[in-house]
Tab-separated table of C-alpha atoms in Angstrom:
chain	number	residue	atom	x	y	z
A	1	MET	CA	-180.811	-98.764	47.300
A	2	LYS	CA	-179.480	-100.910	44.459
A	3	GLN	CA	-176.818	-99.167	42.385
A	4	VAL	CA	-174.859	-100.181	39.294
A	5	ILE	CA	-171.741	-98.500	37.966
A	6	ALA	CA	-170.785	-99.794	34.514
A	7	MET	CA	-167.588	-99.271	32.545
A	8	HIS	CA	-166.951	-99.958	28.879
A	9	GLY	CA	-163.670	-101.272	27.516
A	10	TRP	CA	-160.988	-100.001	25.171
A	11	SER	CA	-162.384	-98.089	22.140
A	12	GLY	CA	-165.966	-98.308	23.462
A	13	ASP	CA	-168.296	-95.785	25.062
A	14	SER	CA	-171.262	-95.608	27.398
A	15	HIS	CA	-173.761	-96.024	24.545
A	16	SER	CA	-173.069	-99.766	24.651
A	17	TRP	CA	-175.115	-100.004	27.873
A	18	VAL	CA	-178.404	-98.570	26.508
A	19	SER	CA	-180.362	-101.838	26.637
A	20	TRP	CA	-178.814	-102.718	30.015
A	21	ILE	CA	-179.891	-99.377	31.488
A	22	ARG	CA	-183.469	-99.827	30.314
A	23	HIS	CA	-183.684	-103.353	31.707
A	24	PHE	CA	-182.004	-102.656	35.067
A	25	ASN	CA	-184.021	-99.475	35.654
A	26	HIS	CA	-187.183	-101.498	35.044
A	27	HIS	CA	-186.031	-103.833	37.820
A	28	HIS	CA	-185.418	-100.944	40.226
A	29	TRP	CA	-181.666	-100.602	39.877
A	30	SER	CA	-180.057	-97.167	39.731
A	31	TRP	CA	-177.509	-97.076	36.885
A	32	GLN	CA	-174.469	-94.898	36.139
A	33	SER	CA	-172.184	-95.386	33.142
A	34	GLY	CA	-168.523	-94.487	33.089
A	35	GLU	CA	-167.267	-92.751	29.956
A	36	ARG	CA	-163.688	-92.306	28.754
A	37	GLY	CA	-164.644	-89.790	26.076
A	38	TYR	CA	-162.809	-91.257	23.101
A	39	GLY	CA	-165.305	-89.726	20.672
A	40	LYS	CA	-168.111	-87.170	20.967
A	41	ARG	CA	-169.162	-88.034	24.519
A	42	GLN	CA	-167.696	-86.148	27.459
A	43	GLU	CA	-165.357	-88.008	29.784
A	44	HIS	CA	-167.105	-88.989	33.021
A	45	MET	CA	-166.162	-91.200	35.957
A	46	PRO	CA	-169.095	-92.067	38.265
A	47	PHE	CA	-169.071	-92.500	42.031
A	48	TRP	CA	-171.479	-94.101	44.468
A	49	GLN	CA	-174.437	-91.946	45.435
A	50	ASP	CA	-173.806	-92.190	49.191
A	51	ASP	CA	-170.758	-92.481	51.407
A	52	GLN	CA	-172.212	-94.864	53.960
A	53	GLU	CA	-171.198	-98.506	54.173
A	54	PRO	CA	-173.895	-100.586	52.431
A	55	THR	CA	-176.315	-102.589	54.561
A	56	GLU	CA	-177.583	-106.051	53.644
A	57	ARG	CA	-180.393	-104.441	51.632
A	58	GLN	CA	-178.090	-102.023	49.814
A	59	ARG	CA	-176.066	-103.099	46.811
A	60	ARG	CA	-173.259	-101.442	44.922
A	61	VAL	CA	-172.526	-103.390	41.760
A	62	VAL	CA	-169.749	-102.856	39.231
A	63	ILE	CA	-170.323	-104.286	35.755
A	64	ALA	CA	-167.255	-103.827	33.561
A	65	HIS	CA	-166.189	-105.125	30.165
A	66	SER	CA	-162.636	-106.030	29.136
A	67	LEU	CA	-160.317	-103.162	30.200
A	68	GLY	CA	-163.255	-101.539	32.028
A	69	PRO	CA	-162.384	-102.567	35.616
A	70	HIS	CA	-158.873	-101.164	35.150
A	71	LEU	CA	-160.314	-97.809	34.049
A	72	LEU	CA	-162.503	-97.260	37.112
A	73	PRO	CA	-161.261	-95.323	40.156
A	74	ASP	CA	-160.054	-97.583	42.966
A	75	ALA	CA	-162.652	-96.009	45.276
A	76	VAL	CA	-165.496	-97.361	43.109
A	77	LEU	CA	-164.228	-100.939	43.296
A	78	ALA	CA	-163.259	-100.582	46.940
A	79	HIS	CA	-166.892	-99.964	47.941
A	80	ALA	CA	-168.551	-102.435	45.570
A	81	THR	CA	-170.548	-105.301	47.077
A	82	ASP	CA	-170.629	-107.218	43.772
A	83	VAL	CA	-168.394	-107.136	40.678
A	84	VAL	CA	-169.279	-108.597	37.265
A	85	LEU	CA	-166.258	-109.013	34.978
A	86	LEU	CA	-167.245	-109.380	31.309
A	87	ALA	CA	-164.527	-110.833	29.049
A	88	SER	CA	-161.955	-109.189	31.286
A	89	PHE	CA	-158.431	-109.929	32.512
A	90	SER	CA	-155.929	-109.238	35.246
A	91	ARG	CA	-152.772	-109.378	33.078
A	92	PHE	CA	-153.583	-108.825	29.392
A	93	VAL	CA	-150.229	-109.895	27.928
A	94	PRO	CA	-149.093	-113.286	29.292
A	95	GLN	CA	-145.557	-113.433	30.603
A	96	GLY	CA	-142.767	-115.053	28.616
A	97	ALA	CA	-142.962	-116.565	25.164
A	98	LYS	CA	-146.769	-116.792	25.205
A	99	GLY	CA	-147.053	-113.003	25.239
A	100	ARG	CA	-144.337	-111.911	22.826
A	101	ALA	CA	-146.354	-111.965	19.593
A	102	LEU	CA	-149.323	-110.297	21.301
A	103	LYS	CA	-147.168	-107.518	22.732
A	104	THR	CA	-145.641	-106.893	19.294
A	105	GLY	CA	-149.122	-106.681	17.775
A	106	LEU	CA	-150.320	-104.244	20.430
A	107	LYS	CA	-147.337	-101.972	19.864
A	108	GLY	CA	-148.178	-102.050	16.158
A	109	MET	CA	-151.743	-100.949	16.997
A	110	ARG	CA	-150.353	-98.084	19.046
A	111	ARG	CA	-148.250	-96.870	16.112
A	112	CYS	CA	-151.377	-96.856	13.929
A	113	LEU	CA	-153.210	-94.397	16.188
A	114	GLY	CA	-153.036	-90.952	14.600
A	115	SER	CA	-151.679	-92.330	11.312
A	116	ASP	CA	-153.297	-93.102	7.960
A	117	ALA	CA	-153.633	-96.712	9.109
A	118	GLU	CA	-155.771	-95.822	12.141
A	119	ALA	CA	-159.221	-96.410	10.607
A	120	GLU	CA	-158.295	-99.810	9.176
A	121	MET	CA	-156.694	-100.918	12.441
A	122	LEU	CA	-159.715	-99.910	14.529
A	123	THR	CA	-162.136	-101.511	12.083
A	124	ASN	CA	-160.171	-104.762	12.254
A	125	PHE	CA	-160.229	-104.575	16.045
A	126	LEU	CA	-164.028	-104.313	16.012
A	127	ARG	CA	-164.295	-107.320	13.701
A	128	ARG	CA	-162.132	-109.377	16.046
A	129	ALA	CA	-164.086	-108.202	19.100
A	130	ALA	CA	-167.415	-109.210	17.551
A	131	ALA	CA	-166.259	-112.492	15.960
A	132	PRO	CA	-167.699	-115.024	15.426
A	133	SER	CA	-170.725	-112.685	15.243
A	134	PRO	CA	-170.777	-110.024	12.499
A	135	ALA	CA	-169.406	-106.628	13.498
A	136	ASP	CA	-172.616	-104.874	12.455
A	137	GLY	CA	-174.190	-106.312	15.613
A	138	LEU	CA	-172.046	-103.978	17.737
A	139	PRO	CA	-173.522	-100.660	18.921
A	140	ARG	CA	-172.208	-97.545	17.233
A	141	GLY	CA	-169.364	-95.945	19.118
A	142	PRO	CA	-166.305	-93.703	18.847
A	143	ILE	CA	-164.749	-95.768	16.049
A	144	HIS	CA	-167.848	-95.224	13.898
A	145	GLU	CA	-168.379	-91.576	14.829
A	146	GLY	CA	-164.762	-90.412	14.875
A	147	LEU	CA	-162.206	-89.810	17.612
A	148	SER	CA	-161.630	-86.399	19.143
A	149	PRO	CA	-157.990	-85.278	19.497
A	150	GLU	CA	-158.285	-85.624	23.273
A	151	GLY	CA	-160.048	-88.949	22.855
A	152	ARG	CA	-157.297	-90.280	20.627
A	153	GLN	CA	-154.770	-89.450	23.340
A	154	ARG	CA	-156.919	-91.236	25.934
A	155	LEU	CA	-157.198	-94.212	23.595
A	156	THR	CA	-153.399	-94.274	23.331
A	157	ASP	CA	-152.938	-93.926	27.081
A	158	ASP	CA	-155.458	-96.698	27.748
A	159	LEU	CA	-153.771	-99.005	25.250
A	160	ASP	CA	-150.528	-98.434	27.159
A	161	GLN	CA	-152.370	-99.309	30.381
A	162	LEU	CA	-153.748	-102.470	28.770
A	163	ILE	CA	-150.262	-103.537	27.643
A	164	ALA	CA	-148.837	-102.838	31.117
A	165	SER	CA	-151.650	-104.485	33.102
A	166	ALA	CA	-150.180	-107.109	35.436
A	167	GLU	CA	-152.766	-107.790	38.140
A	168	LEU	CA	-156.325	-107.271	39.268
A	169	PRO	CA	-157.253	-103.638	39.976
A	170	PRO	CA	-156.072	-102.904	43.529
A	171	GLY	CA	-159.492	-101.561	44.520
A	172	LEU	CA	-161.156	-104.981	44.195
A	173	GLN	CA	-161.916	-106.130	47.725
A	174	ALA	CA	-161.628	-109.663	49.072
A	175	SER	CA	-165.162	-109.367	50.444
A	176	SER	CA	-166.806	-108.602	47.072
A	177	ARG	CA	-168.950	-111.208	45.348
A	178	VAL	CA	-167.550	-111.692	41.850
A	179	LEU	CA	-168.989	-113.137	38.672
A	180	VAL	CA	-166.536	-113.852	35.847
A	181	VAL	CA	-168.160	-114.127	32.403
A	182	GLU	CA	-165.811	-115.669	29.834
A	183	ALA	CA	-166.334	-115.848	26.075
A	184	GLU	CA	-165.382	-119.196	24.553
A	185	GLN	CA	-164.267	-117.706	21.222
A	186	ASP	CA	-162.688	-114.527	22.574
A	187	ALA	CA	-160.222	-113.326	19.919
A	188	ILE	CA	-158.996	-110.419	22.064
A	189	VAL	CA	-158.264	-111.870	25.525
A	190	VAL	CA	-156.098	-114.933	24.947
A	191	PRO	CA	-156.773	-118.210	26.844
A	192	ALA	CA	-153.695	-117.803	29.068
A	193	ALA	CA	-154.926	-114.376	30.206
A	194	ARG	CA	-158.409	-115.747	30.894
A	195	GLN	CA	-156.933	-118.524	33.036
A	196	GLU	CA	-154.768	-116.025	34.889
A	197	LEU	CA	-157.867	-113.939	35.665
A	198	ARG	CA	-159.668	-116.940	37.126
A	199	ASP	CA	-156.642	-117.797	39.259
A	200	ALA	CA	-156.129	-114.206	40.408
A	201	VAL	CA	-159.768	-113.772	41.422
A	202	GLN	CA	-159.784	-116.992	43.431
A	203	THR	CA	-156.591	-115.921	45.208
A	204	ARG	CA	-157.924	-112.441	46.047
A	205	LEU	CA	-161.422	-113.305	47.282
A	206	GLN	CA	-162.666	-114.596	50.618
A	207	HIS	CA	-165.330	-116.673	48.833
A	208	PRO	CA	-165.056	-118.422	45.440
A	209	ALA	CA	-166.111	-116.402	42.408
A	210	GLU	CA	-168.799	-117.709	40.099
A	211	HIS	CA	-167.698	-118.446	36.536
A	212	TRP	CA	-169.913	-118.436	33.452
A	213	PHE	CA	-168.554	-119.796	30.171
A	214	MET	CA	-170.380	-118.469	27.086
A	215	PRO	CA	-170.155	-121.109	24.306
A	216	GLY	CA	-169.885	-119.704	20.794
A	217	SER	CA	-169.515	-116.127	22.005
A	218	GLY	CA	-166.766	-113.665	21.146
A	219	HIS	CA	-165.143	-110.871	23.126
A	220	ALA	CA	-168.083	-108.481	22.709
A	221	LEU	CA	-170.381	-111.052	24.378
A	222	LEU	CA	-173.236	-110.496	21.937
A	223	VAL	CA	-175.464	-112.851	23.924
A	224	PRO	CA	-179.097	-111.635	23.740
A	225	ASP	CA	-180.198	-112.715	27.219
A	226	LEU	CA	-176.927	-112.069	29.076
A	227	LEU	CA	-178.120	-108.858	30.722
A	228	ILE	CA	-181.289	-110.626	31.927
A	229	ARG	CA	-179.289	-113.500	33.381
A	230	ILE	CA	-176.927	-111.125	35.188
A	231	GLN	CA	-179.799	-109.055	36.602
A	232	ARG	CA	-181.447	-112.219	37.915
A	233	TRP	CA	-178.158	-113.415	39.415
A	234	LEU	CA	-177.742	-110.102	41.199
A	235	ASP	CA	-181.312	-110.137	42.489
A	236	GLN	CA	-180.945	-113.612	43.983
A	237	PRO	CA	-179.993	-113.786	47.651
A	238	PRO	CA	-176.316	-114.824	47.915
A	239	GLU	CA	-177.159	-118.140	49.555
A	240	GLU	CA	-179.331	-119.117	46.551
A	241	ARG	CA	-176.736	-118.451	43.846
C-alpha cells in the first residue's frame, strides 16, 4: 500500500491539494488531506490506515507545505517512511537581530485578526505567498470564502505556533527519507530560516536529505510540474534517487 498524508499551511485548506489528489490517485497512491478548518471545511487530522510497521513495498508519505509539518500529529510523522517539506522551516523566526523585524510584523498580523484590518492583512499575505506569481493563481480558500469564528481562533493559535516554532517537529524520525523543496523567491520564509531547516534536517537524519531549489518560484510554489516531479521521485527506488 502506498499512502500519502498531506497538510496545508497557515491560512490554507485541503482544497489546495485537488490536482495532487487526482494525479497521485491515478498513480495508485492513497491520499488523505489534513484540514485545520479555518473556513467552511470541517477540521480533520488524518492517520495512517494500518497500525503495522511498513514493509519495503509499503510507503507512508507526508507532504506538507510551510507550517504544515508542525500542524500534523507526532504519530503521523513518527510512522512516515518519506517526508516532503514544501517551502517549510524548523524555526520560522531567526534568533537575534535577524528575527526582530519579522517577529514584530507577525505580532502585528496577530492583532489584525478579528479587527477591521483583517481582510486587508490576509489579502496582503496571499499576495506575498504567491509572489512573484499573481495571487489569482492560488486556489480559493478560507481567506476568499470567509473565516468561521472557530476557524479564526485556530488561525490565531496557529500563528502563535508559527512564531514560537524553534525546531523540527519531534515526530520526524531519523530513518525517514526527506525531500526539502525550497522556493528561490520565498517572501514568507526568510533565507536564514531556510538555511536553518537544511541544517536541522541534515543533523536529524541518518541519511542526507535531498534538496530541490525552485528558481523564480515564491512561497506558494506555483510550479506546474512540481507534483509530477515529486510523484516520480517517490516512485523511484531509493537507490536510484
